[in-house]
Tab-separated table of C-alpha atoms in Angstrom:
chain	number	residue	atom	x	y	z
A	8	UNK	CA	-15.169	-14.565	14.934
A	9	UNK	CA	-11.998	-12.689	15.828
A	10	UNK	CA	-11.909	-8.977	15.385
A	11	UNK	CA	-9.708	-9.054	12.980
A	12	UNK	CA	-12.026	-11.044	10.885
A	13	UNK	CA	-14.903	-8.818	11.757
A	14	UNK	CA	-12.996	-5.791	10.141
A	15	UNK	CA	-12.799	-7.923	6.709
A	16	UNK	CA	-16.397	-8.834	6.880
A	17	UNK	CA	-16.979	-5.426	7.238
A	18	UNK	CA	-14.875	-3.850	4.985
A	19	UNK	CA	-16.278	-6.557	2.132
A	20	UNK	CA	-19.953	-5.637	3.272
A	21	UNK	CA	-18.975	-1.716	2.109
A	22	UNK	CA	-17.398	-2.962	-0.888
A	23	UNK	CA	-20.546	-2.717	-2.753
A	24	UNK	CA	-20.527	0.983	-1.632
A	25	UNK	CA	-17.201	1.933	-2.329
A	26	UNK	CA	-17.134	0.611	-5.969
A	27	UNK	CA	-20.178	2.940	-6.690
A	28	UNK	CA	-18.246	5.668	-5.537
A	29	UNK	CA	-15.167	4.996	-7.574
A	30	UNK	CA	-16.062	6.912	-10.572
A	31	UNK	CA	-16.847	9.990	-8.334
A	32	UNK	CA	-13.717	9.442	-6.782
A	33	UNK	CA	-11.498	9.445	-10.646
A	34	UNK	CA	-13.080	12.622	-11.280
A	35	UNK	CA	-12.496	14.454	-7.674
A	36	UNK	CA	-8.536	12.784	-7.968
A	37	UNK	CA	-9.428	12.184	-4.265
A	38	UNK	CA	-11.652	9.809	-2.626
A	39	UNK	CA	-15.228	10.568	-0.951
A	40	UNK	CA	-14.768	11.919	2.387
A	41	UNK	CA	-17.594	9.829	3.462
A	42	UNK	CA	-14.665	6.762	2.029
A	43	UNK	CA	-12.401	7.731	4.802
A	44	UNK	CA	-15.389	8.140	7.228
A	45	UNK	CA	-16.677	4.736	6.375
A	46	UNK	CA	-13.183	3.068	6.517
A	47	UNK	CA	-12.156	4.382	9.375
A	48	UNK	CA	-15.919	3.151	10.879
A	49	UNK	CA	-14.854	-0.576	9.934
A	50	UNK	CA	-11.743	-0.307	12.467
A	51	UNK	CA	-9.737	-0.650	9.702
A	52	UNK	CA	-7.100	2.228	10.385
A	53	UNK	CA	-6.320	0.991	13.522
A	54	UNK	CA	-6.087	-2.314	12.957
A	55	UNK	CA	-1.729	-2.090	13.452
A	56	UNK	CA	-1.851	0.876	16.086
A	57	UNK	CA	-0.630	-0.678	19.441
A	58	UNK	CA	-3.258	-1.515	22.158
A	59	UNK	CA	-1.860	1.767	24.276
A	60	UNK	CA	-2.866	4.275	22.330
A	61	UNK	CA	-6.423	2.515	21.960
A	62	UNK	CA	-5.641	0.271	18.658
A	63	UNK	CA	-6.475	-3.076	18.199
A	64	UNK	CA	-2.628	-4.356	17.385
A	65	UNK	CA	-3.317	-7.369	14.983
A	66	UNK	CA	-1.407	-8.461	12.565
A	67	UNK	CA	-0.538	-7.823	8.765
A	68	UNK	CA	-2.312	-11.158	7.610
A	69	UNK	CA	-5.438	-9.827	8.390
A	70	UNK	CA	-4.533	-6.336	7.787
A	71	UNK	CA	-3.628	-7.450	3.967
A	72	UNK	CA	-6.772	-9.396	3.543
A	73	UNK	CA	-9.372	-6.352	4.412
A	74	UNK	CA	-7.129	-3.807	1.740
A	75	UNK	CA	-7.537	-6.686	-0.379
A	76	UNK	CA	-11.505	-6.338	-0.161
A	77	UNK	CA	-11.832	-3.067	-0.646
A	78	UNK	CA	-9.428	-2.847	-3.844
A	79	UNK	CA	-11.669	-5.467	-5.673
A	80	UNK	CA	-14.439	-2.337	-5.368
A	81	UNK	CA	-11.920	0.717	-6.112
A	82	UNK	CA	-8.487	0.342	-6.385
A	83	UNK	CA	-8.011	3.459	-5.478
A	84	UNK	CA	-9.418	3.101	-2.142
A	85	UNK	CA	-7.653	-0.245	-1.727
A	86	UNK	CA	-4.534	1.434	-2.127
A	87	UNK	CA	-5.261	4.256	0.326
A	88	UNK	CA	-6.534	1.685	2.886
A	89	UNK	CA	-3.254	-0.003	2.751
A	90	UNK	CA	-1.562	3.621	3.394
A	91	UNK	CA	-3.616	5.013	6.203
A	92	UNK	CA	-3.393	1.375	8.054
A	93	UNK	CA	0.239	0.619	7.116
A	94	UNK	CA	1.503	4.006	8.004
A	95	UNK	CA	-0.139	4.036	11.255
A	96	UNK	CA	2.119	1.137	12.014
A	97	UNK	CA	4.900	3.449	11.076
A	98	UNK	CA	4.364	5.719	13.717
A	99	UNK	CA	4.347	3.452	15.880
A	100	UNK	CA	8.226	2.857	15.398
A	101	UNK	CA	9.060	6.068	16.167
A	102	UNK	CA	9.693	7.313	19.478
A	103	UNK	CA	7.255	7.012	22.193
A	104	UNK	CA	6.624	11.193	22.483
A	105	UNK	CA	5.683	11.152	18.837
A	106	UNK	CA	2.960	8.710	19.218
A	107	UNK	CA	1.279	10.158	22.236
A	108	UNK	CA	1.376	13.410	20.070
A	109	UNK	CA	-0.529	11.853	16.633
A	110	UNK	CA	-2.619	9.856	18.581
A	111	UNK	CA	-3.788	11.914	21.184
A	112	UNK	CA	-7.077	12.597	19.889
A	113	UNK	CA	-7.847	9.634	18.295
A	114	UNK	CA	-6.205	6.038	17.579
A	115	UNK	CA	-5.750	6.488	14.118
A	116	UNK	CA	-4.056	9.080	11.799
A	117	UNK	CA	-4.307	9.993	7.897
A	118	UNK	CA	-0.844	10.004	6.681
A	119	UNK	CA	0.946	9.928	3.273
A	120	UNK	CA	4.371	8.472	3.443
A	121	UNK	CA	6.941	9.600	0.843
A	122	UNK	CA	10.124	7.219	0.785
A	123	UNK	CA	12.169	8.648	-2.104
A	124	UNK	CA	14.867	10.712	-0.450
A	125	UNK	CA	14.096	13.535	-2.350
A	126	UNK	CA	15.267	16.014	0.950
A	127	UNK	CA	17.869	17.096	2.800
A	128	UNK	CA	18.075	17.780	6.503
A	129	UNK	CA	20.388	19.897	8.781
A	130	UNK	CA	21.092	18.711	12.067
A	131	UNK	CA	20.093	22.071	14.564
A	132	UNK	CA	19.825	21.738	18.059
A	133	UNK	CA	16.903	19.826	19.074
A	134	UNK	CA	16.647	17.788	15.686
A	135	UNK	CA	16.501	18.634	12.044
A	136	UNK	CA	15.609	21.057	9.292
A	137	UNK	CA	14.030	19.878	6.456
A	138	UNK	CA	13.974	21.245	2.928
A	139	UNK	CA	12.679	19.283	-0.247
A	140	UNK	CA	9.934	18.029	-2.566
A	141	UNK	CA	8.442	15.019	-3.111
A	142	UNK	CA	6.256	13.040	-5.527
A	143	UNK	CA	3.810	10.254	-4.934
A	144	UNK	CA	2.498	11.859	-1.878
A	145	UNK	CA	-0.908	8.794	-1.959
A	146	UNK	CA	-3.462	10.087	0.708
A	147	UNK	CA	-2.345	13.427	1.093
A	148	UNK	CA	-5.577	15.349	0.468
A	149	UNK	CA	-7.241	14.385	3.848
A	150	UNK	CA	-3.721	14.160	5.494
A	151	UNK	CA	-3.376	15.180	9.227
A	152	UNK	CA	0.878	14.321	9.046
A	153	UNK	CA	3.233	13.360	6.281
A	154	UNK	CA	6.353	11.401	6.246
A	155	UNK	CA	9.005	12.055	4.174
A	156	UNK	CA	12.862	10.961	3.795
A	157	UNK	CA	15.777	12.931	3.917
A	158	UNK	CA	19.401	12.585	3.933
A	159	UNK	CA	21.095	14.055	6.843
A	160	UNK	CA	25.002	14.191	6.540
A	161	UNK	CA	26.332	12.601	9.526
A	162	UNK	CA	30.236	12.562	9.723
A	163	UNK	CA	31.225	12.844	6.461
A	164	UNK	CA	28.267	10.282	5.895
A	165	UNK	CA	25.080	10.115	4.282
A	166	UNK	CA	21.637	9.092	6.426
A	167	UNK	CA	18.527	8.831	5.273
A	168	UNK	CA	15.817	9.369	7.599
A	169	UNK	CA	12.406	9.161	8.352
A	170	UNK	CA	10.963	12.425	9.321
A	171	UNK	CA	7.315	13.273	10.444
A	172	UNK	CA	5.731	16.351	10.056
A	173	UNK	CA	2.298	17.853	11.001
A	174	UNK	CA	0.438	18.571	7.650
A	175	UNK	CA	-0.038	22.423	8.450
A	176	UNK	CA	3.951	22.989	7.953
A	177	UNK	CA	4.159	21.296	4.082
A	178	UNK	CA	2.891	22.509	1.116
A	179	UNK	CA	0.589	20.347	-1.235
A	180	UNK	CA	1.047	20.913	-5.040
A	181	UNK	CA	-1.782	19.723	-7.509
A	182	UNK	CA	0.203	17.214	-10.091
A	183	UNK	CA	-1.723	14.404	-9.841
A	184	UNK	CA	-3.202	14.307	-13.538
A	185	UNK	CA	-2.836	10.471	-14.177
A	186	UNK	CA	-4.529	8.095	-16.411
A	187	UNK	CA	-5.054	5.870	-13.379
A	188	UNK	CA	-5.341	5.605	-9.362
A	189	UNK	CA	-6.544	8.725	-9.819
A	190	UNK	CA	-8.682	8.890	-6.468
A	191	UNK	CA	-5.764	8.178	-4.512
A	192	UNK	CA	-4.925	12.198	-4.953
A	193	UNK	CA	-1.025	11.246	-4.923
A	194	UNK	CA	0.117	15.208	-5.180
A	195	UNK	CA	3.731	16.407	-4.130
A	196	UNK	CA	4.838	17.372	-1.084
A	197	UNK	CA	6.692	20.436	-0.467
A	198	UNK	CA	8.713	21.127	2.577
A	199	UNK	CA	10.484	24.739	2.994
A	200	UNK	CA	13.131	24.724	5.817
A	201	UNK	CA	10.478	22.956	8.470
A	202	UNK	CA	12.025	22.492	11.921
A	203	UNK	CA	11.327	18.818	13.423
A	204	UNK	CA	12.143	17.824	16.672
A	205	UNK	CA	14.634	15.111	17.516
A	206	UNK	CA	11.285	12.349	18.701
A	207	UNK	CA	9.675	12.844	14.828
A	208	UNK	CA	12.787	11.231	12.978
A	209	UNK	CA	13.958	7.424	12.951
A	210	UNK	CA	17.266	6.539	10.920
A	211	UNK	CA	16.058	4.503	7.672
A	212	UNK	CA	18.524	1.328	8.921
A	213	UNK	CA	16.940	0.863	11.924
A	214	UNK	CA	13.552	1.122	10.157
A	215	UNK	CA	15.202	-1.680	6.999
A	216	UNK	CA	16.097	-3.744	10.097
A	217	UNK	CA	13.364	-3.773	12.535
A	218	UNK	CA	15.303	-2.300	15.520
A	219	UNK	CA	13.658	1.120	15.633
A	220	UNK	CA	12.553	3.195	19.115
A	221	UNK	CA	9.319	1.839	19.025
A	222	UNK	CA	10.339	-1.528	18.945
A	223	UNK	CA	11.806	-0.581	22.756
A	224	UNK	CA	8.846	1.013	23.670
A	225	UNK	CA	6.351	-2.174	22.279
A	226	UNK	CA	7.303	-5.885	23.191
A	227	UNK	CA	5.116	-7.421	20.720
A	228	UNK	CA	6.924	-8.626	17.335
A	229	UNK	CA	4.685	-6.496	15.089
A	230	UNK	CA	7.055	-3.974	16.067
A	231	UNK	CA	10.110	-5.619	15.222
A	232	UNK	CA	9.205	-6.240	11.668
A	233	UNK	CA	11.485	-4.901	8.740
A	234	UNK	CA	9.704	-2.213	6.754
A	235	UNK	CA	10.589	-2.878	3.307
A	236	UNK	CA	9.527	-6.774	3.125
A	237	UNK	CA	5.869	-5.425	5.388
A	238	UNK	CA	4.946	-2.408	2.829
A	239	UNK	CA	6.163	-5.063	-0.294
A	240	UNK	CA	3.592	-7.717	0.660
A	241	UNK	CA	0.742	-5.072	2.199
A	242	UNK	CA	0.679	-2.440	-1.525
A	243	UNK	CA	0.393	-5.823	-3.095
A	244	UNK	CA	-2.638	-6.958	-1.382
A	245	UNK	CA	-5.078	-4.459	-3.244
A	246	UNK	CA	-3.540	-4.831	-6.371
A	247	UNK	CA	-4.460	-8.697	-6.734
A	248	UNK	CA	-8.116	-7.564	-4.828
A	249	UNK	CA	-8.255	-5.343	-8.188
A	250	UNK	CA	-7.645	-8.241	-10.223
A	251	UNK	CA	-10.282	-10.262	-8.157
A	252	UNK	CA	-12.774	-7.744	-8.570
A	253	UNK	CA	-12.377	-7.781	-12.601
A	254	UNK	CA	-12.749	-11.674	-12.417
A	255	UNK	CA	-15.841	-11.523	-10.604
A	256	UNK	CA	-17.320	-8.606	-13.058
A	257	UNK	CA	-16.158	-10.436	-16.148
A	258	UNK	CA	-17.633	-13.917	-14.362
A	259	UNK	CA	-21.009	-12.146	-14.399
A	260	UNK	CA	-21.157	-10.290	-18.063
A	261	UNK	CA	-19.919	-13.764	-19.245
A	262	UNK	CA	-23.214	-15.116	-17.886
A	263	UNK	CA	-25.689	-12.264	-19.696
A	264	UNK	CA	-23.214	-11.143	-22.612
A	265	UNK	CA	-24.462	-12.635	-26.506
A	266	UNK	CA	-21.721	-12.020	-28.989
A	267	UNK	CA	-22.287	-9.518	-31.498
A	268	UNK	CA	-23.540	-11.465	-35.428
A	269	UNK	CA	-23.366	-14.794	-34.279
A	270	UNK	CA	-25.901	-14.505	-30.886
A	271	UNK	CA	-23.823	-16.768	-28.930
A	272	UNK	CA	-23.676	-16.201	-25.396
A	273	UNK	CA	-20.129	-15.973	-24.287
A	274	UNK	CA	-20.156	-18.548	-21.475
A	275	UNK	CA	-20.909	-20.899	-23.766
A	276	UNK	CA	-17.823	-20.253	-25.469
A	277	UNK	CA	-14.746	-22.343	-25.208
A	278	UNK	CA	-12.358	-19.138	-25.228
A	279	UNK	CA	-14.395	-17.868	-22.499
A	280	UNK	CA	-14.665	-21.156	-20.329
A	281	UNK	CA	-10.896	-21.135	-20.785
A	282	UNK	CA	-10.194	-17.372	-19.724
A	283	UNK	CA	-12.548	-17.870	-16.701
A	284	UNK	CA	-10.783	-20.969	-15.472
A	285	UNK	CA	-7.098	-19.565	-16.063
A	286	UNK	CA	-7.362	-16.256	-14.190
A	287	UNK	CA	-9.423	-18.511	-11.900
A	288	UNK	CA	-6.089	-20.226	-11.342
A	289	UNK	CA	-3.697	-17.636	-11.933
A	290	UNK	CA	-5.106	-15.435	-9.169
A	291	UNK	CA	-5.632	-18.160	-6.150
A	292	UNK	CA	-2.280	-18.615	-6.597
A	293	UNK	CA	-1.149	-15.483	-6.417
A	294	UNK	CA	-3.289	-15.411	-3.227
A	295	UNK	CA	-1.108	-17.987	-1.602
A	296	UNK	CA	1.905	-16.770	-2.767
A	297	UNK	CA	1.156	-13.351	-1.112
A	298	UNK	CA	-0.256	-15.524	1.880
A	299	UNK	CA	2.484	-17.427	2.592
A	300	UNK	CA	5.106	-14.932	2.383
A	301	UNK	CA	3.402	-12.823	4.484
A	302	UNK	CA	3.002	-15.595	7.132
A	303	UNK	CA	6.544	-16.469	6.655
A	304	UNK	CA	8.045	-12.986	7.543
A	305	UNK	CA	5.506	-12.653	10.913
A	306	UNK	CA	6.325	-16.081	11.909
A	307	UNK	CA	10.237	-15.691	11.705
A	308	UNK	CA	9.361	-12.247	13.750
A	309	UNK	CA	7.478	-13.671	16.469
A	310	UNK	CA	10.012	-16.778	16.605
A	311	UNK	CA	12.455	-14.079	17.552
A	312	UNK	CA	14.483	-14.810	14.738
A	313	UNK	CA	15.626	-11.677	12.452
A	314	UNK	CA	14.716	-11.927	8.251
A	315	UNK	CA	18.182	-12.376	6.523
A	316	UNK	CA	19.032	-10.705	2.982
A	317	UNK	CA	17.081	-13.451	1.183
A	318	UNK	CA	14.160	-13.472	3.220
A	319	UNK	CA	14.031	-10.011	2.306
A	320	UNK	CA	14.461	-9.791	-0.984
A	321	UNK	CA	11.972	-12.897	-1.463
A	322	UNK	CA	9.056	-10.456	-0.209
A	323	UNK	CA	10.117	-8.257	-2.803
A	324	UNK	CA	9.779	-10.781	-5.591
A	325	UNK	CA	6.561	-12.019	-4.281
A	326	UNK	CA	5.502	-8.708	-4.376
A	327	UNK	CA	6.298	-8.082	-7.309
A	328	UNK	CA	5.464	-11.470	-8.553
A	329	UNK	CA	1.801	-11.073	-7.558
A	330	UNK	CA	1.490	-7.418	-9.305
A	331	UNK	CA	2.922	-9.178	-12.349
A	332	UNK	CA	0.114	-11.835	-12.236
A	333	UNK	CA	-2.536	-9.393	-11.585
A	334	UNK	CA	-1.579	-6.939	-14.045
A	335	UNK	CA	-1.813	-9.773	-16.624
A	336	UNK	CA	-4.902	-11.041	-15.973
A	337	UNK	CA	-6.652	-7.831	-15.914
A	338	UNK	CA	-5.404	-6.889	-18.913
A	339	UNK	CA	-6.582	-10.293	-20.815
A	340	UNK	CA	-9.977	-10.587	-19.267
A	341	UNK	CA	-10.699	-6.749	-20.069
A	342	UNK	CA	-9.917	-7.579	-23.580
A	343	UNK	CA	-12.037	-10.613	-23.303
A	344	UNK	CA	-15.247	-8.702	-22.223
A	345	UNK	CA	-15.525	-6.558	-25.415
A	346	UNK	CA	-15.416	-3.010	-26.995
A	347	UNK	CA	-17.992	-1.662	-24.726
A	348	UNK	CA	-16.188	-2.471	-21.707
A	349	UNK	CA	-14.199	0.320	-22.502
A	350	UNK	CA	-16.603	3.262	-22.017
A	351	UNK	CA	-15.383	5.395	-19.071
A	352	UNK	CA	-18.110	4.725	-17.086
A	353	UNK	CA	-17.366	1.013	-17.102
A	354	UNK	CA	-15.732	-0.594	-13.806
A	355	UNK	CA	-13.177	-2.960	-15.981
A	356	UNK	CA	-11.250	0.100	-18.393
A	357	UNK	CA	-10.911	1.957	-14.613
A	358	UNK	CA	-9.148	-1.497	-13.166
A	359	UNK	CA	-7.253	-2.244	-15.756
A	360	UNK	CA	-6.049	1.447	-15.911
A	361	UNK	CA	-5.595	1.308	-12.171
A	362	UNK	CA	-4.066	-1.939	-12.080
A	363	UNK	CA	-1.507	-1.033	-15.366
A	364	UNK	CA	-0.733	2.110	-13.274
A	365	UNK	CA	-0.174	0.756	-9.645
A	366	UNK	CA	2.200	-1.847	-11.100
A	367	UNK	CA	4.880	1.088	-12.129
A	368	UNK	CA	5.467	1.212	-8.398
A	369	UNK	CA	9.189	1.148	-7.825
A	370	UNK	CA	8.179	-1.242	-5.221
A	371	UNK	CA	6.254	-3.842	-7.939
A	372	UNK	CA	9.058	-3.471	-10.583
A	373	UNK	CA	9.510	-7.290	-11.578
A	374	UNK	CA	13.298	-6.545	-13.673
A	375	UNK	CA	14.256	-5.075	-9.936
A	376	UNK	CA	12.683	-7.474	-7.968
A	377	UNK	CA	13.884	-10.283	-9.555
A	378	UNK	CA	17.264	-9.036	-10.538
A	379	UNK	CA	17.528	-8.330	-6.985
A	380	UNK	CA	16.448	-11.945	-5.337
A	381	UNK	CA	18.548	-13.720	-7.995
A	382	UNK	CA	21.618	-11.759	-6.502
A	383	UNK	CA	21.180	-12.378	-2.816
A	384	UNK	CA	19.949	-15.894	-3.813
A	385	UNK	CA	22.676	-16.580	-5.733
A	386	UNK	CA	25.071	-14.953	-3.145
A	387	UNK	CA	26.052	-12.179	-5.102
A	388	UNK	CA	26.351	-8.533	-3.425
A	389	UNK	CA	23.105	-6.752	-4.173
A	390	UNK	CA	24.842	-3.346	-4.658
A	391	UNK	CA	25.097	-0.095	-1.747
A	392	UNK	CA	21.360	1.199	-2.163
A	393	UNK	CA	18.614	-1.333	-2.265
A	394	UNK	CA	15.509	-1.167	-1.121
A	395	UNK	CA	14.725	-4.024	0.544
């Protein structure tokens, strides 16, 4: 078995433990710090941290497919895993001083990431000074950095960049009172006129298009791959395990649950046989949708061959494509398992609150997405600010 199989196995043998925690985790709006413990245990964290610094530099494939196990226990947590192991990747873009510096104590960080340009920054000598606030801040409550965009004027021009800051120079504000992914503690981010050296920032562009420092400083393609289409494709991942996880729950109530006056059990049911089968459907082929594109955009990488506009946008409606599907089919099969599947302490009314949650990403917005592919596709311009 290849490692990168062994972290899936193990992350799906903790499942089990991780979806008994996820009502503990709702009410703390944070996740168990025995959760990050136990992740970070699996290898998970450093599964896209380069072999340098003491990762184990795989690939997103296999990356996607362990976030995707643990958000069929907790969403939550499958959304955090995603974060942690994605944005470790993301430091390793940046310049070669700022990775010795987060990973010199261990190969893994804890870090939010915050991609609204909700900041400005000053250019001082040395690098940048930060001001701003910013929402959405998933994973910040056991947070060792944070990264956060800001636009930098730059000749009469606007820049947005990628700053990184350690977490003892921002300010954490408690917002996050949600009616879902409530243990991924998503509070704001503050920032007060933070200085951050010239090594700790990476233009957004070069970021979009693959070409940042640490693609100089790593020769493998994993480091040349375009953000936008790589977090797309990855935040999906947990979102369909969510879905997965409902089907498997509603798969076994189906098999003990007897309908209320009539005493039929409901998998002898027609309306049941028929939900079963079509989510059945519906979500292993959402699967290979989020597969394939994923294999697509590391092929064309390691081929040496850059992602054009389309190739781009088509993660995004993949992405967004797959959220749809999910979102759907959590919602029907949670109204297929009955009244009583809606008491708080039930697994399926915190999915399909998760799930309908998660999907208002601006990332998973299917009118965007799709508005956006059919542009490009259709060779249309796609506008001056897209993110993709």
């Amino acid at each position: 078995m290849e490692y990168g199989d062994e972290i899936v196995q193990r992350v799906r043998e903790l499942a089990p433990l991780l979806a008994e925690r996820a009502e503990a985790a709702e009410a703390a709006r944070r996740l168990p710090d025995g959760t990050i413990a136990d992740l970070a245990a699996t290898g998970l964290f450093g599964m896209l941290v380069p072999k340098r610094f003491g990762g184990a530099e795989l690939g997103f494939e296999a990356m996607a497919a362990a976030c995707r196990e643990a958000g069929a226990a907790c969403a939550s947590t499958g959304w955090l895993s995603v974060i942690y192991t994605l944005h470790n990747w993301m430091v390793g873009l940046f310049p070669e001083q700022a990775q010795a510096e987060v990973w010199a104590e261990r190969p893994y960080a804890l870090i939010p990431c915050a991609l609204s340009p909700s900041g400005t920054a000053e250019p001082v000598d040395g690098g940048h000074t930060i001001t701003g606030r910013w929402g959405w801040g998933s994973g910040v409550m056991h947070a060792d950095h944070v990264m956060v965009m800001a636009l930098v004027t730059v000749d009469d021009a606007i820049e947005p960049r990628l700053f990184l800051i350690p977490r003892a120079d921002v300010t954490v504000h408690d917002v996050w009172h949600t009616s879902g992914m409530r243990g991924t503690g998503s509070n704001d981010i503050e920032v007060a006129d933070v200085f951050v050296p010239a090594h700790r920032s990476v233009p957004m562009l070069e970021l979009a298009e693959g070409r940042s420092p640490g693609s100089r400083v790593h020769p493998g393609p994993l480091y040349r791959t375009p953000l936008v289409p790589v977090f797309a494709l990855t935040g999906a991942a947990p979102v369909l395990g969510a879905a997965e996880g409902v089907l498997a729950r509603f798969t076994e109530r189906m098999s003990t649950r007897v309908m209320a006056y009539s005493g039929q059990r409901q998998r002898d049911l027609m309306s049941g046989q028929i939900r079963f089968a079509a989510a059945t459907a519906d979500l292993a082929a959402a699967r290979l949708l989020l597969d394939g594109a994923l294999g697509d955009v590391t092929a064309a990488i390691a081929e040496g061959r850059p992602l054009d506009m389309t190739e781009r946008a088509r993660a995004r409606l993949v992405a967004a494509h797959v959220a749809v599907t999910a979102r759907r089919v959590v919602n029907e099969l949670c109204s297929a398992a009955g009244a009583s599947a809606q008491f708080t302490s039930s697994p399926f009314q915190r999915a399909q609150r998760d799930v309908n949650t998660i999907s208002g990403h601006v990332v998973f917005d299917p009118d965007a997405a799709y508005a956006l592919y059919g542009r490009i596709g259709l060779g249309l311009d796609p506008g001056p600010v897209v993110l993709v």
